[in-house]
Every structure is written in structure tokens, then in C-alpha cells.
PDB file of C-alpha atoms in Angstrom:
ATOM      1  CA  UNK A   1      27.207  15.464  32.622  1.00  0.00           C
ATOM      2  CA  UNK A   2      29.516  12.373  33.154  1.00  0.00           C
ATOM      3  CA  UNK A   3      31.731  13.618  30.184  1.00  0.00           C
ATOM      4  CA  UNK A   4      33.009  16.923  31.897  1.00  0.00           C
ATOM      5  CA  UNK A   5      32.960  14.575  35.607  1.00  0.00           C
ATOM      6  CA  UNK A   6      35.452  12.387  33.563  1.00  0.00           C
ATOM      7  CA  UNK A   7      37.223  15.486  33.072  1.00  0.00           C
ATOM      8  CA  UNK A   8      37.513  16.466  36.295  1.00  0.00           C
ATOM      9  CA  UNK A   9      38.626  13.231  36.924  1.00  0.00           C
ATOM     10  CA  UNK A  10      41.708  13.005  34.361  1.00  0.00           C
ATOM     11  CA  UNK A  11      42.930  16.528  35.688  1.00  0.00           C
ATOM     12  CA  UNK A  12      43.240  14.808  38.902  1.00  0.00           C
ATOM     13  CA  UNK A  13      44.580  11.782  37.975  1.00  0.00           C
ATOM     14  CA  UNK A  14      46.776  13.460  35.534  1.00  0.00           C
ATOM     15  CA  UNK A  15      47.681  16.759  38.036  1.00  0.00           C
ATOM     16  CA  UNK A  16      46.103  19.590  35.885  1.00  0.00           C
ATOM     17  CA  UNK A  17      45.647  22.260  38.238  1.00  0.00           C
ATOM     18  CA  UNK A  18      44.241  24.998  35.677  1.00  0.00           C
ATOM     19  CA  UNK A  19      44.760  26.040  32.486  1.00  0.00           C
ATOM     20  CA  UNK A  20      47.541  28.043  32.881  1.00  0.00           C
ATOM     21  CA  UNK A  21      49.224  25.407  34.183  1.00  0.00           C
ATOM     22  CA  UNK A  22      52.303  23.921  31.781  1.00  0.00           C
ATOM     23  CA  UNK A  23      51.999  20.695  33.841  1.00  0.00           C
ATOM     24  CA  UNK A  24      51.069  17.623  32.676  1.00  0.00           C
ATOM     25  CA  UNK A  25      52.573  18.604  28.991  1.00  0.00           C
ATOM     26  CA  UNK A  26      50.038  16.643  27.226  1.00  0.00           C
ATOM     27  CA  UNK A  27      47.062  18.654  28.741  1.00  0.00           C
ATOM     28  CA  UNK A  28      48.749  22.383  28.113  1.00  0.00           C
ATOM     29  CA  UNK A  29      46.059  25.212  27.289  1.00  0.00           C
ATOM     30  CA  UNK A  30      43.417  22.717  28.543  1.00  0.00           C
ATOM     31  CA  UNK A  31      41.444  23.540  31.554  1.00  0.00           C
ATOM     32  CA  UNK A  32      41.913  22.139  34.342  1.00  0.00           C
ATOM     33  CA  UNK A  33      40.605  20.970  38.024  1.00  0.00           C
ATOM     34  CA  UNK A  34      39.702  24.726  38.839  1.00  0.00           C
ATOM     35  CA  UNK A  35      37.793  25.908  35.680  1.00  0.00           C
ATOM     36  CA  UNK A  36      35.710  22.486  35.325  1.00  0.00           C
ATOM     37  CA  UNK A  37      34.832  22.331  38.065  1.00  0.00           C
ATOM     38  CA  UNK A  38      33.571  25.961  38.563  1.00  0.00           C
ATOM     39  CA  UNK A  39      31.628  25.155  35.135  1.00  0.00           C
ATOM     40  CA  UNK A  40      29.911  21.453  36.124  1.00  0.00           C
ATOM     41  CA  UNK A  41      28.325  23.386  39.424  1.00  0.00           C
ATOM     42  CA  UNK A  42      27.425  26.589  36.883  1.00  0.00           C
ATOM     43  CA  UNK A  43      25.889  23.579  34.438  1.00  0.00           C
ATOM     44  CA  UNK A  44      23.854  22.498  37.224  1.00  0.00           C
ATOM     45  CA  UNK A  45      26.225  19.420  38.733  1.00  0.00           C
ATOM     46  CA  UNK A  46      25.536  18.186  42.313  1.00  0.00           C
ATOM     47  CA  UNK A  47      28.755  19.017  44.345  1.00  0.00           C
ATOM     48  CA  UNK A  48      28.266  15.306  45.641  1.00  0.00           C
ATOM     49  CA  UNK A  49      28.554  14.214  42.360  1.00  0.00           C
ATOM     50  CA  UNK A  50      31.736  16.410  41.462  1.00  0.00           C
ATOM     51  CA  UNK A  51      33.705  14.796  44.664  1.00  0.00           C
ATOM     52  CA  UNK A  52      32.286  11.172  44.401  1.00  0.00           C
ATOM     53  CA  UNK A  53      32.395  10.791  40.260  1.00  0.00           C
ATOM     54  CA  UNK A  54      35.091  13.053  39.494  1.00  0.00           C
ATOM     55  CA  UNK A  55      37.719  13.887  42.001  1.00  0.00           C
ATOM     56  CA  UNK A  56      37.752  10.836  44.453  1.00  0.00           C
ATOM     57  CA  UNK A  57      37.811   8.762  40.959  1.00  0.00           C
ATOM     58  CA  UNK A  58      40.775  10.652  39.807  1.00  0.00           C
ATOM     59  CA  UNK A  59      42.502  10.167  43.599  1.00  0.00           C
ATOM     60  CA  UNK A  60      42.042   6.516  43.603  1.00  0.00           C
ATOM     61  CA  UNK A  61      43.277   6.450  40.452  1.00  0.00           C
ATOM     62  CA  UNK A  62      46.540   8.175  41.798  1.00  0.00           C
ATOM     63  CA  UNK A  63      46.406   6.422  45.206  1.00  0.00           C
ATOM     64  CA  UNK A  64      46.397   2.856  43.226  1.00  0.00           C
ATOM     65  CA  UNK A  65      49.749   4.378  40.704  1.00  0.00           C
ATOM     66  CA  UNK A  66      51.521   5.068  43.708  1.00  0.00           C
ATOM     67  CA  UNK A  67      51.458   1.867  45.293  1.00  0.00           C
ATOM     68  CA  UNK A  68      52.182   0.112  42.269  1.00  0.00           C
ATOM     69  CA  UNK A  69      55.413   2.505  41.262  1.00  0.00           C
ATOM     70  CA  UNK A  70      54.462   3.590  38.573  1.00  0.00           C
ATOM     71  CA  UNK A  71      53.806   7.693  39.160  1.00  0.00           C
ATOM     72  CA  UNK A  72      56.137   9.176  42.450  1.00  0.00           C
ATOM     73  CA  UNK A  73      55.735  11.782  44.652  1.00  0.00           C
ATOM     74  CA  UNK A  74      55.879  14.755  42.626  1.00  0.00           C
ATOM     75  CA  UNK A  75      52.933  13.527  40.693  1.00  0.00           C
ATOM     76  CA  UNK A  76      50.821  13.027  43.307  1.00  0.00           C
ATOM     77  CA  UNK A  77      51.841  16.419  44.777  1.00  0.00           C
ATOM     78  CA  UNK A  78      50.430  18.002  41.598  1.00  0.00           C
ATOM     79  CA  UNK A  79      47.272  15.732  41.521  1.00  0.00           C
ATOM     80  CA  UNK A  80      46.544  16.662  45.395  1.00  0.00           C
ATOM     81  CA  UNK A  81      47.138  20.849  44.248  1.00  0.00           C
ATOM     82  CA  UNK A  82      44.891  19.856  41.496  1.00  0.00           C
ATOM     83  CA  UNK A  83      42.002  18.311  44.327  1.00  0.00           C
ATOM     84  CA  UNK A  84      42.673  20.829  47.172  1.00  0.00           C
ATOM     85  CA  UNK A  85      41.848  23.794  43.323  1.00  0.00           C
ATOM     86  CA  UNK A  86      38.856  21.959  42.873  1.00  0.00           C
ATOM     87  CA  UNK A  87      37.878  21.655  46.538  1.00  0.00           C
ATOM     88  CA  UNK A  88      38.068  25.597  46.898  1.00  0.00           C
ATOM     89  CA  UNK A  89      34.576  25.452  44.957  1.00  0.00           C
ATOM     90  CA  UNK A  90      33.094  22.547  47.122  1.00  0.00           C
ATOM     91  CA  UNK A  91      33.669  23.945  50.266  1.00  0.00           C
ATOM     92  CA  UNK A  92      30.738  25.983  50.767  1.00  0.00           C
ATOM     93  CA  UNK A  93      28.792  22.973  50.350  1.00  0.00           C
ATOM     94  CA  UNK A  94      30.237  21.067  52.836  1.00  0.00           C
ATOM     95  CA  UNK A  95      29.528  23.786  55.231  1.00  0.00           C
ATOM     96  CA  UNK A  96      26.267  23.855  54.157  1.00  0.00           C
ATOM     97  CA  UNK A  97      25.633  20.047  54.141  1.00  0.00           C
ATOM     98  CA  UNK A  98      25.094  19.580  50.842  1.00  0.00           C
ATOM     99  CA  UNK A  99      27.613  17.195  50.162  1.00  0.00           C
ATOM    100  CA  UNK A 100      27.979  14.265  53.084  1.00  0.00           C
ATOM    101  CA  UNK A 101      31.667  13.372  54.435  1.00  0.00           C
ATOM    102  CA  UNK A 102      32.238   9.986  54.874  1.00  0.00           C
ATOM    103  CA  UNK A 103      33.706  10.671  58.446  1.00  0.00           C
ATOM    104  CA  UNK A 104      36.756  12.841  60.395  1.00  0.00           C
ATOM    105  CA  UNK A 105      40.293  11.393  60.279  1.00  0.00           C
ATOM    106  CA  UNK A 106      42.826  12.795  62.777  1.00  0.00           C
ATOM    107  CA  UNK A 107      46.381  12.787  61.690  1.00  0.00           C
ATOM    108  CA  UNK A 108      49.881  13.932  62.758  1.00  0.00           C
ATOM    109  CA  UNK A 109      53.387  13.412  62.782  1.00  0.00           C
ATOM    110  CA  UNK A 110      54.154  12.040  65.856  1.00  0.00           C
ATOM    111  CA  UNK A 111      56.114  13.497  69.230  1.00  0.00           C
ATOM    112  CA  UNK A 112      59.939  14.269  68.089  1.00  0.00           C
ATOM    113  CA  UNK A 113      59.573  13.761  64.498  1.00  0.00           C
ATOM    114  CA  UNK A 114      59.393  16.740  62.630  1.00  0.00           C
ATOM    115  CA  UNK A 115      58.375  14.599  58.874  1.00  0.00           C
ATOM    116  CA  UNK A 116      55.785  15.934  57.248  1.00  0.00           C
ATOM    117  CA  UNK A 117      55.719  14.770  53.146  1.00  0.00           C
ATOM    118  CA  UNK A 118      54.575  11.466  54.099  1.00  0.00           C
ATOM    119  CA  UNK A 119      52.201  12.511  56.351  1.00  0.00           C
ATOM    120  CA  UNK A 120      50.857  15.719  53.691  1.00  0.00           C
ATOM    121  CA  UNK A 121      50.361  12.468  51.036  1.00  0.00           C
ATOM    122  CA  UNK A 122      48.273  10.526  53.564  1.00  0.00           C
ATOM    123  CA  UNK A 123      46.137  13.964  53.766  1.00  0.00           C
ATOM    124  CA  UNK A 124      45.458  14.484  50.498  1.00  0.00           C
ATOM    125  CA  UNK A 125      44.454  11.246  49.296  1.00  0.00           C
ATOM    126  CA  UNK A 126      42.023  10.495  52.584  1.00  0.00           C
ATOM    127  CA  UNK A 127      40.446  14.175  51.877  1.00  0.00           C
ATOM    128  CA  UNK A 128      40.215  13.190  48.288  1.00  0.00           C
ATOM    129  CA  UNK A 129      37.950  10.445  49.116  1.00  0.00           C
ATOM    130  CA  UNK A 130      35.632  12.427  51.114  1.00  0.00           C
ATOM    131  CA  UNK A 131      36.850  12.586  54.260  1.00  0.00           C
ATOM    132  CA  UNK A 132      37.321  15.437  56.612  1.00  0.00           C
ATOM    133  CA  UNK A 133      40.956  15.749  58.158  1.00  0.00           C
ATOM    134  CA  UNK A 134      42.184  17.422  61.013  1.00  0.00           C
ATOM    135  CA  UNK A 135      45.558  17.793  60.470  1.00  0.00           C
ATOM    136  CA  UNK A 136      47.548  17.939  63.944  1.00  0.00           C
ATOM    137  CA  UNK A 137      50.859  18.974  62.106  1.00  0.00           C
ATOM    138  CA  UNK A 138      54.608  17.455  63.662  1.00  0.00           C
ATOM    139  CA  UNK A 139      55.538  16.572  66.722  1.00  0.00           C
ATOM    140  CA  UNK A 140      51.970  15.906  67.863  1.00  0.00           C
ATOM    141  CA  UNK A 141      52.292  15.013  71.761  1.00  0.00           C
ATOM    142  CA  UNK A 142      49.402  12.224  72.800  1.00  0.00           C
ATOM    143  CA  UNK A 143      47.174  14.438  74.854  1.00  0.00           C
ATOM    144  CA  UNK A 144      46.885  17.038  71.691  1.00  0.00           C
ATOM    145  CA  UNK A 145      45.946  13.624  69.949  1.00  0.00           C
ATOM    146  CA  UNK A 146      43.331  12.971  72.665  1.00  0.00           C
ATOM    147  CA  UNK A 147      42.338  16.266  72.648  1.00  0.00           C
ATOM    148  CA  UNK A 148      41.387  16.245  69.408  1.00  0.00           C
ATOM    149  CA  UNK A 149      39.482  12.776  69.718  1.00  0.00           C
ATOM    150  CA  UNK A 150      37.528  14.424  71.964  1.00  0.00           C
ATOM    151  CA  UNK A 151      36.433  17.233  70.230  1.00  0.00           C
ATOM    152  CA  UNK A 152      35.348  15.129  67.084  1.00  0.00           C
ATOM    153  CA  UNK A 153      33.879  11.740  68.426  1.00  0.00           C
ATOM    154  CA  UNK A 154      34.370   8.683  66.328  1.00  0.00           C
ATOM    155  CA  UNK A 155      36.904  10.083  64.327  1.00  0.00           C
ATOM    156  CA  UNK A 156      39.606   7.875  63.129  1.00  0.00           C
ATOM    157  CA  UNK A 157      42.965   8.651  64.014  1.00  0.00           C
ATOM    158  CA  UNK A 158      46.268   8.155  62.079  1.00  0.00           C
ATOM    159  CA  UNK A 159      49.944   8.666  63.947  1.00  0.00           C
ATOM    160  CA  UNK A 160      52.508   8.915  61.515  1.00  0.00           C
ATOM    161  CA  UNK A 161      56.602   8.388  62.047  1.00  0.00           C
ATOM    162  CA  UNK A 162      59.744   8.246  59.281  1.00  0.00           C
ATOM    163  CA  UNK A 163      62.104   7.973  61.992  1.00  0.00           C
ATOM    164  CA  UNK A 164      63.247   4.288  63.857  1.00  0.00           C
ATOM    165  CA  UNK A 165      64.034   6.405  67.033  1.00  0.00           C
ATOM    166  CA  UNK A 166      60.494   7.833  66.884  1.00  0.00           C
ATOM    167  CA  UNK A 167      58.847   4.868  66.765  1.00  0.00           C
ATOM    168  CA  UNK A 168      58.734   4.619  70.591  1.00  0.00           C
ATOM    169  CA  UNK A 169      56.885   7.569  70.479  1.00  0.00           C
ATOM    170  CA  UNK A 170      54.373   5.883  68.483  1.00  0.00           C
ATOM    171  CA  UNK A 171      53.877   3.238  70.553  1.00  0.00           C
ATOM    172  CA  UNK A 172      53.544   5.447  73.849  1.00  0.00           C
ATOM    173  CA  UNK A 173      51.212   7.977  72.089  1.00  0.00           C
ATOM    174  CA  UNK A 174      48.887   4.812  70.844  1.00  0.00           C
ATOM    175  CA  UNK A 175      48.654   2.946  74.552  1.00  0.00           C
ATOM    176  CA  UNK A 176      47.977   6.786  75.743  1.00  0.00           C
ATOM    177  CA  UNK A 177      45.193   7.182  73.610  1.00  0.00           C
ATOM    178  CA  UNK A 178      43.694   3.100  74.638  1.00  0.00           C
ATOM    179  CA  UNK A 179      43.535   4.597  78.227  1.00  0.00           C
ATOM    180  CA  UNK A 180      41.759   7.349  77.578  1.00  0.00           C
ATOM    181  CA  UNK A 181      39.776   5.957  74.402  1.00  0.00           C
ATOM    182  CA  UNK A 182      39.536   2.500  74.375  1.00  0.00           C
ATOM    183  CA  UNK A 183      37.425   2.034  72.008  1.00  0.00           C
ATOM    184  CA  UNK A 184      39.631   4.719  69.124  1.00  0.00           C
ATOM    185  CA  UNK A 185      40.365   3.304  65.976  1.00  0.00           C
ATOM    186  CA  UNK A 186      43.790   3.940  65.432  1.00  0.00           C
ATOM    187  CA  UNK A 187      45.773   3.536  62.198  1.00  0.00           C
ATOM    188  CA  UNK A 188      49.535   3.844  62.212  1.00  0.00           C
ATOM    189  CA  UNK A 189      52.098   4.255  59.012  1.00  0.00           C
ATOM    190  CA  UNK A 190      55.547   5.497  57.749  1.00  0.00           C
ATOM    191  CA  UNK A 191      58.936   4.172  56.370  1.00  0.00           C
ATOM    192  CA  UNK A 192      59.909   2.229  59.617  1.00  0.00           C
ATOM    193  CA  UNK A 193      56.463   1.002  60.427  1.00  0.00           C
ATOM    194  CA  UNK A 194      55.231  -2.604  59.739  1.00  0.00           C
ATOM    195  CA  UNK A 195      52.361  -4.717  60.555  1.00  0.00           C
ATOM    196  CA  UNK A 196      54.103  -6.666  62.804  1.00  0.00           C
ATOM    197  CA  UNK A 197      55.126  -3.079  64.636  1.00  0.00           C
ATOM    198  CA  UNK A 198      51.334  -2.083  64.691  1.00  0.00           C
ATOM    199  CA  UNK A 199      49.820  -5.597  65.920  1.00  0.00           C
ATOM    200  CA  UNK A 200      52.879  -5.094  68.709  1.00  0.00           C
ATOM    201  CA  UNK A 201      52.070  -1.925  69.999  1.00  0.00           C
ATOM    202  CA  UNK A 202      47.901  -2.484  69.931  1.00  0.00           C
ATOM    203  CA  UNK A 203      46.977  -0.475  66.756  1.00  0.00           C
ATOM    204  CA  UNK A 204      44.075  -1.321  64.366  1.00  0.00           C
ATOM    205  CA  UNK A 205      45.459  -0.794  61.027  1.00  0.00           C
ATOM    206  CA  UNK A 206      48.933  -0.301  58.879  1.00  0.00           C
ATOM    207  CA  UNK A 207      49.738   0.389  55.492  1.00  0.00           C
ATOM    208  CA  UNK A 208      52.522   0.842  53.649  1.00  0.00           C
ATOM    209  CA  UNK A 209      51.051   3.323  51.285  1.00  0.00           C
ATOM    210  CA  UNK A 210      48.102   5.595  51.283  1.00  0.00           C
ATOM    211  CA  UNK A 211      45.932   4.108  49.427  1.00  0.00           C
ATOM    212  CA  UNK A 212      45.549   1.198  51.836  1.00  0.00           C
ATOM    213  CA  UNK A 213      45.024   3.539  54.601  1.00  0.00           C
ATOM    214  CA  UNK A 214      42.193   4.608  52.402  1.00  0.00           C
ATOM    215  CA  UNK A 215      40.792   1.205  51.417  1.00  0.00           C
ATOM    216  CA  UNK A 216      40.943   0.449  54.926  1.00  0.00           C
ATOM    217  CA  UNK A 217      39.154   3.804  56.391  1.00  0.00           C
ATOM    218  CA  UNK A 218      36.576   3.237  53.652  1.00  0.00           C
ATOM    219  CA  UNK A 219      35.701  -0.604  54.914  1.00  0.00           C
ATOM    220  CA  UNK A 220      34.833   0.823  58.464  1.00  0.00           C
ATOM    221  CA  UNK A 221      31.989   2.963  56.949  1.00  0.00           C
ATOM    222  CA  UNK A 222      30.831   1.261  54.036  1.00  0.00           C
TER     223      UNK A 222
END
């Protein structure tokens, strides 16, 4: 069992989507994420043992390559199509509660910023690692923020900006969401953002990748 979960694992890490795939070159006419993975639950594997032991070991993987410089953002678009293949096949079993989520994460781009790559990483590595995530989309006003808090209590939210000018935004979408939900955890992140921005404008976490945003989701439930 853990040899084809290791499998799984390198296809993620690696951004081997299927086995028609040419990409990576060093894994042509393998399988990939879909077919292993539609063959470990066929061989009897526990969905919750397919997203915890392969594909959120393969997305940390990733997540920790990124930070460090050493794959880019075209990689880790192919190892997120690889996860979100693989996922296809798990979904039923979230629905059915087969497989527990660690928690919801609310994220979008923020009012007047129309971004989305950084925001579509963030996504992708947070659902990798067994999360569920509403995605809110661009130019996310803060009552469709508070909205959305509302309809999934103790989610975590995450407001995300590339732009300087839309940084104000940020700030005015986080204090709206402290009046309404004091208590919201509230992670912010993007090109212009820094920690001393977030401890400024009242939010609970920052990082400049997102892995960290990961890491840090991860320490509020463990």
C-alpha cells in the first residue's frame, strides 16, 4: 500500500497529471495522479489515506520548493492540476464523510484588485492539505466576505492583494469583518503585504508564501 501512496505522492510533487501527460519528461508513459489514484481506492486504499499519505505529502513537498526557489510557478500549477485530477476521485467521499477536512478557509482577492494567480496558488496548496476552500473570486467587497463567514462558522479567512493601491482595501475589508466578527481569524498575503502591514491593520497571520499560510492554518487545528 505505501508504495503506490508514494506514488501518488511523486506525481504531485513532480506535476504528473496522467499518463498521457508529456509533463514532467522524466515520468512520460507513466501514470499519473488520475490513474493511481483510481487504482489505490480499487486496491482497497482508505481515501483518508490517499489525501493525508499521498497527495498532501506531495503538496508540502511543493509548498516547501516554492518558498525556497527552487521550482516556480508553472510547476506548482502542474502539481495543483495533478491534486485537483486526483481529487475528482475523492470527492464523493468527502460528501459522504468518509474522509475528515481539517476545517473551511475563505479566500478572495480583495475589493478593486482583479489578481488572481497568487490567490489560485494559495488555493491549491491549502486544499491540498485537506482543507475545504470557498473561493470568493476578485474584487471580493467585505460584506460578501462576511457573508460568507456567516454561512460557514469558524472558518478561517484569507484576503489577498498584489496591488499597493489595494492595500487600503485590505485594511478596510479586515476592520469590517472585526465589527461584525470579532472573534474571525483572519490571514492576509500578497506581493505588497508584510507583517508589519498585517500587525498594523489588526490581522492574525501573514506569509510571504503559501506554504506558511499553510503551516500556520495547520497550528490552529492541530
Amino acid at each position: 500500500m505505501s508504495e503506490i501512496l508514494q506514488q501518488i505522492s511523486d506525481c504531485i510533487e513532480f506535476g504528473k497529471i496522467n499518463k498521457a501527460a508529456p509533463f514532467p519528461p522524466q515520468m512520460k508513459g507513466q501514470d499519473g495522479a488520475d490513474e493511481l489514484t483510481r487504482q489505490a481506492l480499487d486496491d482497497g486504499v482508505s481515501a483518508q489515506d490517499i489525501l493525508s499519505k499521498g497527495l498532501m505529502v506531495g503538496m508540502e513537498k511543493v509548498g516547501v520548493k516554492f518558498r525556497e526557489n527552487k521550482v516556480f510557478v508553472p510547476q506548482v500549477l502542474m502539481s495543483a492540476k495533478a491534486m485537483s485530477t486526483a481529487m475528482v476521485h475523492l470527492k464523493p467521499y468527502f460528501l459522504s464523510g468518509a474522509v475528515k477536512q481539517k476545517g473551511t478557509f475563505i479566500i478572495g482577492t480583495v475589493e478593486g484588485d482583479l489578481h488572481d494567480i497568487g490567490k489560485n496558488l494559495v488555493t491549491m496548496m491549502v486544499e491540498g492539505n485537506g482543507w475545504e476552500v470557498i473561493d470568493l473570486g476578485t474584487d471580493v467587497k467585505a460584506e460578501t466576505f462576511i457573508a460568507a463567514m456567516r454561512e460557514h462558522e469558524n472558518a478561517f479567512v484569507g484576503l489577498s492583494a498584489l496591488l499597493t493601491t489595494t492595500m487600503a482595501s485590505m485594511e478596510r475589508i479586515t476592520r469590517a469583518i472585526r465589527e461584525e466578527i470579532p472573534n474571525a481569524k483572519i490571514a492576509v498575503g500578497g506581493a505588497p503585504v508584510t507583517q508589519d502591514f498585517c500587525d498594523k491593520i489588526g490581522a492574525d497571520a501573514y506569509s510571504p508564501d503559501p506554504q506558511g499560510l499553510v503551516e500556520y492554518l495547520n497550528s490552529q487545528v492541530a
